[in-house]
Structure formats: C-alpha cells, structure tokens
Coordinates of C-alpha atoms in Angstrom, one line a residue:
M14 CA -6.0 32.6 8.5
P15 CA -4.6 29.9 10.9
K16 CA -7.9 28.0 10.4
T17 CA -7.5 28.3 6.6
S18 CA -3.9 27.2 6.7
A19 CA -4.8 24.2 8.8
R20 CA -7.6 23.3 6.4
L21 CA -5.2 23.5 3.4
L22 CA -2.8 21.1 5.1
S23 CA -5.7 18.7 5.8
L24 CA -6.9 19.0 2.2
L25 CA -3.4 18.3 0.9
S26 CA -3.1 15.3 3.2
L27 CA -6.4 13.9 1.9
L28 CA -5.4 14.4 -1.8
Q29 CA -2.2 12.5 -1.1
A30 CA -3.9 9.6 0.6
R31 CA -5.9 8.4 -2.5
R32 CA -6.0 8.9 -6.2
D33 CA -9.4 10.4 -6.7
W34 CA -11.7 12.4 -4.3
P35 CA -15.3 13.4 -5.1
G36 CA -15.8 17.0 -4.3
A37 CA -18.8 16.3 -2.0
L38 CA -16.8 13.8 0.0
L39 CA -13.9 16.2 0.5
A40 CA -16.3 18.8 1.7
E41 CA -17.8 16.3 4.1
R42 CA -14.4 15.3 5.5
L43 CA -13.3 18.9 5.9
E44 CA -16.7 20.0 7.3
V45 CA -16.9 22.9 4.8
S46 CA -19.0 23.7 1.7
P47 CA -18.1 22.5 -1.8
R48 CA -17.5 26.2 -2.7
T49 CA -14.9 26.4 0.1
V50 CA -13.2 23.2 -1.2
R51 CA -13.0 24.9 -4.7
R52 CA -11.3 28.0 -3.2
D53 CA -8.9 25.9 -1.2
V54 CA -8.0 23.9 -4.3
D55 CA -7.2 27.2 -6.1
R56 CA -5.0 28.2 -3.2
L57 CA -3.0 25.0 -3.4
R58 CA -2.6 25.4 -7.1
E59 CA -1.1 28.9 -6.5
L60 CA 1.4 27.2 -4.2
G61 CA 2.5 24.9 -7.0
Y62 CA 0.4 21.7 -6.4
P63 CA -0.9 20.3 -9.7
I64 CA -4.5 19.5 -8.8
V65 CA -6.7 18.2 -11.6
A66 CA -10.4 18.8 -11.4
A67 CA -13.1 16.6 -13.1
K68 CA -16.3 18.5 -14.0
G69 CA -19.9 17.2 -13.8
P70 CA -22.2 16.1 -11.0
D71 CA -19.8 13.4 -9.9
G72 CA -16.7 15.5 -10.4
G73 CA -13.8 15.5 -8.0
Y74 CA -10.1 16.3 -7.6
R75 CA -6.9 14.5 -8.1
L76 CA -3.3 15.4 -7.2
G77 CA -1.4 15.1 -10.4
A78 CA 2.3 15.2 -11.4
G79 CA 3.9 18.6 -12.2
T80 CA 7.1 19.9 -13.6
D81 CA 8.5 20.7 -10.2
L82 CA 8.4 18.8 -6.9
P83 CA 6.1 20.7 -4.6
P84 CA 6.3 20.4 -0.8
L85 CA 4.9 17.2 0.5
L86 CA 2.9 16.3 3.6
F87 CA 3.5 13.1 5.5
D88 CA 1.8 11.6 8.5
D89 CA 4.0 10.4 11.4
E90 CA 4.4 6.8 10.2
Q91 CA 5.2 7.9 6.7
A92 CA 7.8 10.4 7.9
V93 CA 9.5 7.7 10.1
A94 CA 9.5 5.2 7.2
L95 CA 11.0 7.7 4.9
A96 CA 13.8 8.5 7.3
V97 CA 14.6 4.9 7.9
A98 CA 14.6 4.2 4.1
L99 CA 17.0 7.1 3.6
Q100 CA 19.4 5.7 6.2
V101 CA 19.4 2.4 4.5
A102 CA 19.9 4.1 1.1
T103 CA 23.2 5.6 2.4
T104 CA 24.6 2.0 2.6
S105 CA 23.0 0.6 -0.6
G106 CA 25.9 0.9 -3.0
A107 CA 23.5 2.4 -5.6
G108 CA 25.5 5.6 -6.1
I109 CA 23.0 7.7 -4.3
E110 CA 24.7 7.8 -0.8
E111 CA 25.4 11.5 -0.8
A112 CA 22.0 12.5 -2.1
A113 CA 20.3 10.2 0.5
A114 CA 22.3 11.7 3.3
R115 CA 21.4 15.2 2.3
A116 CA 17.7 14.2 1.9
L117 CA 17.8 12.6 5.4
T118 CA 19.2 15.8 6.9
T119 CA 16.4 17.8 5.2
V120 CA 13.7 15.5 6.4
R121 CA 15.1 15.4 10.0
Q122 CA 15.3 19.2 10.2
V123 CA 11.6 19.7 9.6
M124 CA 10.4 16.8 11.8
P125 CA 8.6 17.5 15.1
A126 CA 10.7 16.7 18.1
R127 CA 8.7 13.6 18.9
L128 CA 9.5 12.1 15.5
R129 CA 13.1 13.2 15.6
R130 CA 13.7 11.3 18.8
R131 CA 12.3 8.2 17.2
I132 CA 14.6 8.5 14.2
D133 CA 17.7 9.2 16.3
T134 CA 17.2 5.9 18.2
L135 CA 17.9 4.0 15.0
R136 CA 21.4 4.3 13.5
V137 CA 22.4 2.2 10.5
T138 CA 26.1 1.6 10.2
A139 CA 27.8 -0.2 7.3
V140 CA 30.4 -2.6 8.5
E141 CA 31.6 -4.0 5.2
R142 CA 34.9 -2.9 3.8
P143 CA 34.5 -0.4 0.9
A144 CA 36.1 -2.9 -1.5
A145 CA 33.4 -5.5 -0.7
R146 CA 30.6 -3.2 -2.0
P147 CA 31.2 -1.9 -5.5
Q148 CA 29.5 1.3 -6.3
V149 CA 26.9 1.4 -9.0
D150 CA 26.1 4.5 -10.9
S151 CA 22.5 5.5 -10.3
G152 CA 22.2 6.3 -14.0
V153 CA 23.0 2.7 -14.9
L154 CA 20.4 1.4 -12.5
M155 CA 17.8 3.7 -14.0
A156 CA 18.7 2.6 -17.5
L157 CA 18.5 -1.1 -16.5
S158 CA 15.1 -0.5 -14.8
A159 CA 13.8 1.4 -17.8
A160 CA 14.6 -1.5 -20.1
V161 CA 13.0 -3.9 -17.7
H162 CA 9.9 -1.8 -17.5
A163 CA 9.6 -1.3 -21.3
C164 CA 10.5 -5.0 -22.1
E165 CA 13.1 -3.8 -24.6
V166 CA 16.2 -5.8 -25.6
L167 CA 19.3 -4.3 -23.8
R168 CA 22.8 -4.1 -25.2
F169 CA 25.7 -3.4 -22.9
D170 CA 29.4 -3.8 -22.5
Y171 CA 30.3 -6.1 -19.6
A172 CA 33.7 -5.5 -17.9
P173 CA 35.5 -8.7 -16.8
A174 CA 35.9 -9.3 -13.1
F175 CA 39.6 -10.0 -13.6
P176 CA 40.9 -7.9 -16.6
A177 CA 44.3 -9.6 -16.8
G178 CA 44.2 -12.6 -19.0
E179 CA 40.5 -12.4 -20.0
D180 CA 39.8 -13.1 -23.6
D181 CA 36.5 -11.3 -23.9
A182 CA 37.6 -7.9 -22.5
D183 CA 37.1 -6.3 -25.9
G184 CA 34.3 -8.6 -27.1
P185 CA 31.0 -7.7 -28.7
P186 CA 28.3 -6.2 -26.5
R187 CA 26.0 -8.6 -24.7
R188 CA 22.4 -8.8 -25.9
V189 CA 19.8 -9.7 -23.3
Q190 CA 16.1 -9.6 -22.5
P191 CA 16.2 -7.8 -19.1
H192 CA 13.8 -9.3 -16.5
H193 CA 14.6 -7.9 -13.0
V194 CA 17.1 -5.6 -11.2
V195 CA 17.8 -7.2 -7.8
T196 CA 20.1 -6.8 -4.8
W197 CA 22.0 -9.6 -3.1
G198 CA 24.7 -9.3 -0.5
G199 CA 25.1 -5.6 -0.9
R200 CA 25.5 -5.8 -4.7
W201 CA 23.1 -5.0 -7.6
Y202 CA 22.4 -7.5 -10.3
L203 CA 20.5 -7.7 -13.6
V204 CA 18.6 -11.0 -14.2
A205 CA 18.1 -11.5 -17.9
W206 CA 17.7 -14.0 -20.7
D207 CA 21.0 -13.9 -22.7
L208 CA 20.1 -14.0 -26.4
D209 CA 23.5 -15.1 -27.5
R210 CA 23.9 -17.9 -25.0
D211 CA 20.2 -18.9 -25.1
D212 CA 20.1 -19.2 -21.3
W213 CA 19.3 -17.2 -18.1
R214 CA 22.2 -15.1 -16.8
T215 CA 22.8 -12.8 -13.8
F216 CA 25.1 -9.8 -14.4
R217 CA 26.7 -7.5 -11.8
A218 CA 25.4 -4.0 -12.4
D219 CA 28.7 -2.3 -11.4
R220 CA 30.3 -4.0 -14.5
I221 CA 27.6 -3.0 -16.9
T222 CA 27.9 -0.1 -19.4
P223 CA 24.6 0.2 -21.2
R224 CA 24.5 1.0 -24.9
T225 CA 21.9 3.0 -26.7
P226 CA 19.5 2.8 -28.2
T227 CA 17.7 -0.2 -26.7
G228 CA 16.5 -3.0 -29.0
P229 CA 13.0 -4.2 -30.0
R230 CA 10.3 -5.0 -27.5
F231 CA 9.9 -8.6 -26.4
T232 CA 7.4 -10.8 -24.4
P233 CA 8.8 -11.5 -21.0
R234 CA 9.8 -15.1 -20.2
E235 CA 9.1 -16.8 -16.9
P236 CA 12.2 -17.4 -14.9
P237 CA 13.1 -21.0 -13.8
G238 CA 10.8 -22.0 -11.0
G239 CA 8.4 -19.1 -11.9
E240 CA 9.8 -16.7 -9.3
V241 CA 12.8 -14.5 -9.7
A242 CA 13.7 -14.4 -6.0
A243 CA 13.9 -18.2 -5.8
F244 CA 15.9 -18.3 -9.0
V245 CA 18.5 -15.7 -7.8
A246 CA 18.7 -17.4 -4.4
G247 CA 19.4 -20.7 -6.1
R248 CA 22.1 -19.2 -8.3
F249 CA 24.0 -17.8 -5.3
Q250 CA 23.5 -20.9 -3.2
G251 CA 24.8 -23.2 -6.0
S252 CA 21.5 -25.0 -6.5
H253 CA 21.7 -27.5 -9.3
D254 CA 18.0 -27.1 -10.1
S255 CA 18.5 -23.4 -11.0
G256 CA 21.7 -23.9 -13.0
G257 CA 24.3 -23.3 -10.2
S258 CA 27.1 -20.8 -10.2
P259 CA 28.6 -20.0 -13.7
C260 CA 32.0 -21.4 -12.6
R261 CA 31.9 -24.7 -10.7
G262 CA 34.8 -27.0 -10.0
E263 CA 36.0 -30.1 -8.1
V264 CA 39.2 -30.6 -6.2
I265 CA 40.8 -33.0 -3.7
L266 CA 42.0 -31.2 -0.5
G267 CA 44.6 -32.5 1.9
L268 CA 42.4 -31.9 4.9
P269 CA 39.8 -33.9 6.8
A270 CA 36.2 -33.2 5.7
A271 CA 35.4 -32.1 9.2
D272 CA 37.9 -29.2 8.9
V273 CA 36.4 -28.0 5.6
S274 CA 32.7 -28.4 6.0
P275 CA 32.2 -25.5 8.5
Y276 CA 33.6 -23.0 6.0
V277 CA 31.7 -24.2 2.9
R278 CA 28.2 -22.8 2.9
D279 CA 27.1 -23.6 -0.7
G280 CA 29.5 -26.4 -1.7
V281 CA 29.6 -30.1 -1.3
V282 CA 32.2 -31.8 0.9
E283 CA 32.8 -35.6 0.7
E284 CA 35.1 -37.5 3.0
L285 CA 37.8 -39.6 1.2
G286 CA 39.9 -40.6 4.1
P287 CA 41.2 -39.3 7.5
D288 CA 43.3 -36.6 5.8
H289 CA 41.6 -36.0 2.4
C290 CA 38.2 -34.8 1.1
R291 CA 36.5 -34.0 -2.1
L292 CA 35.2 -30.4 -2.5
I293 CA 32.7 -29.2 -5.1
L294 CA 32.3 -25.5 -5.1
G295 CA 30.9 -22.7 -7.3
S296 CA 31.8 -19.1 -7.9
W297 CA 31.1 -16.3 -10.3
S298 CA 34.6 -16.4 -11.9
W299 CA 37.3 -19.1 -12.2
P300 CA 40.0 -16.9 -10.5
G301 CA 37.5 -16.3 -7.7
L302 CA 36.8 -20.0 -7.3
A303 CA 40.6 -20.8 -7.3
A304 CA 41.2 -18.1 -4.6
A305 CA 38.3 -19.4 -2.5
I306 CA 39.7 -22.9 -2.6
G307 CA 43.2 -21.7 -1.9
R308 CA 42.2 -20.2 1.5
F309 CA 42.2 -23.7 3.0
D310 CA 46.0 -23.7 3.1
A311 CA 46.3 -27.4 2.0
D312 CA 47.5 -29.5 -0.9
I313 CA 45.1 -29.2 -3.8
E314 CA 44.5 -31.7 -6.6
V315 CA 42.3 -30.3 -9.3
V316 CA 39.8 -32.8 -10.7
G317 CA 38.2 -30.4 -13.2
P318 CA 37.4 -28.6 -15.2
P319 CA 40.5 -27.3 -17.2
E320 CA 39.3 -23.7 -16.6
L321 CA 39.9 -24.1 -12.9
K322 CA 43.5 -25.4 -13.5
D323 CA 44.2 -22.4 -15.7
A324 CA 42.9 -20.1 -13.0
F325 CA 45.2 -21.7 -10.4
A326 CA 48.1 -21.2 -12.8
R327 CA 47.2 -17.6 -13.4
L328 CA 46.9 -16.9 -9.6
A329 CA 50.2 -18.7 -9.0
H330 CA 52.0 -16.5 -11.4
R331 CA 50.5 -13.3 -9.8
Y332 CA 51.3 -14.5 -6.3
A333 CA 54.9 -15.4 -7.3
A334 CA 55.3 -12.0 -8.9
A335 CA 53.9 -10.3 -5.8
A336 CA 56.3 -12.2 -3.6
E337 CA 59.3 -11.0 -5.6
L338 CA 58.4 -7.3 -5.5
P339 CA 61.0 -5.3 -3.5
H340 CA 59.8 -3.8 -0.2
P341 CA 59.2 0.0 -0.5

C-alpha cells in the first residue's frame, strides 16, 4: 500500500506538470505497466481528480477541471512560490487579504519543515497608511477582468475623488472599451478607451461600480506606444508623449527653484529669479493638484488653467471652515 500511495502521488505530479500524457510514456516514467497506470488513474478519479482519457493507440490522459477543487500536489519550488505570492496578496489592496492570509496558513501547515523554515525567513510587511491604499472589491476586479478578456464594452458608475463640489457625481455611466487591469503604487486601475471622450483613460478601480449587462464586443485597439506598461508609466510620470496626467497646471512659487526641484519627481521647475520659480505639475484631480502645490508653504500665483484656480478656492474654503471648528 505505501508503494501504491507513493506511485499515486508521482502520477498526480506528472499529470499536473503538462497538459497531455501518452499512456505509454506515463508507464515508462513510473516504471509500471500500462494496465497499472489505468488502475492508478481510476484510484485518482475515486479521490475526486477529474482525469480525462483519450482512447486509441496513441491515447493518453489529461487532468481536467472539475466542479470541486481537489487536493493539489506541488514541488518544493512551487510551494515556496505560492507561499510568497500569498504573503504579497495580503498587502495587494485587492479585497482578498483575509482569504489570502487563511490560504497562507493552510499551505504553511502542510509544508515539510525544511520548506516552512524557508518561508518563515521572508516576512512581508505593509508600511503604507491604510488611507493610502484604497480597498478594491475582488468582485469588481473580476468583472473588469472578464470584460477585458471578452472584449466587451463596459458601462460603470465612476465615483468622484472629491464628492463635494463635483458636477458629475450623478452623471451618466461611463462607456469604455476595457483594455487592461493594472496595478501602480499599491492601487488598481482600468486602462480603457473612453467611447464618450474618444480618448484613452485610466480609471481607479476602487471608484468603479460596474453595470450589467456588458455591451457589444469590440476589436481591441493598440495603446499609445504599443505597450500598456509604457503607456501607464508615462501617464503617472506626466509624459507629454502619452498624454500626461488628466489635470495639469502651472503656477509661480515664491521659492528658489533649488528648494522646489528635489520634491518634484514628475513636474517641471524653471528658475525665474533668486526667490521665484515656475512649476508645471500634473495630478489625477484638480483639488489633488492644488493640495500638492500648497505643500510648499509659499506664495502662489496661478498661471492656469481656470480649473486650478477653482480648486484652490474650494480648498481655501474647506481649510478656513476647518480652522473655525471648535475644539472637542
């Protein structure tokens, strides 16, 4: 019986390693007869493994998909990779943190001691503040990914980043041709062609509420530059070639350029004099851009556009109201 059990585990490992296995090759690898292979396959089926057999002189076996998830067998490197991936998933912001932590505990419990020691030497710790990593419902990610895979037009409601004062809070749903679901800086985004704005857009997944049903199928477009990774990187880094950030403004700061440049990664700083400089900066919202500029604690002259001036006025009103609030 121990020999049979060990042979079953070897057979299962082989079936998981590649899609199709000729019966004669399995028998050769296991050093048994084809008849023994057939019996072992039947035993695995009784344990819940959906093994499909192809008849004929060149027939073989394939591990198929079943209605339930049967026990899986991993080699050492696969087990370590799985445990590392689960640790990273607990800090992904994809709404699967609790499930990933439980899965990691399950995997670790059944690991041999030699592998458990390897896993325990790696500890992933999230150091970002909770507010800096919005949580995304895993169902939303699945819906976005399904639309991308099926090449179907997606409709969704898009929550504004700053609800107060936004004109489009109750606007019509967005209509896009979804292209990719990506991560950047701990957040999830949908890269898509916006049908109403006739341009490429990047949407934060935590602000998306998909609508059903999805729309008609479409032929995928090629993103600017031909590569989605370069396009997204360009968007976040303010590249003019890739369209830059959605909100981009220009101001004059009452600070030397040398004092501003070290803190501006994706903007442009131009020296205007010993105590003044021009700053061109982008962001994903006008209030966010105004707040980013206000951190320099200097006199600010807005060159443009008008949306940036309005954002400063809106923030000034909020800050003034916050300063007048009585202490608890």
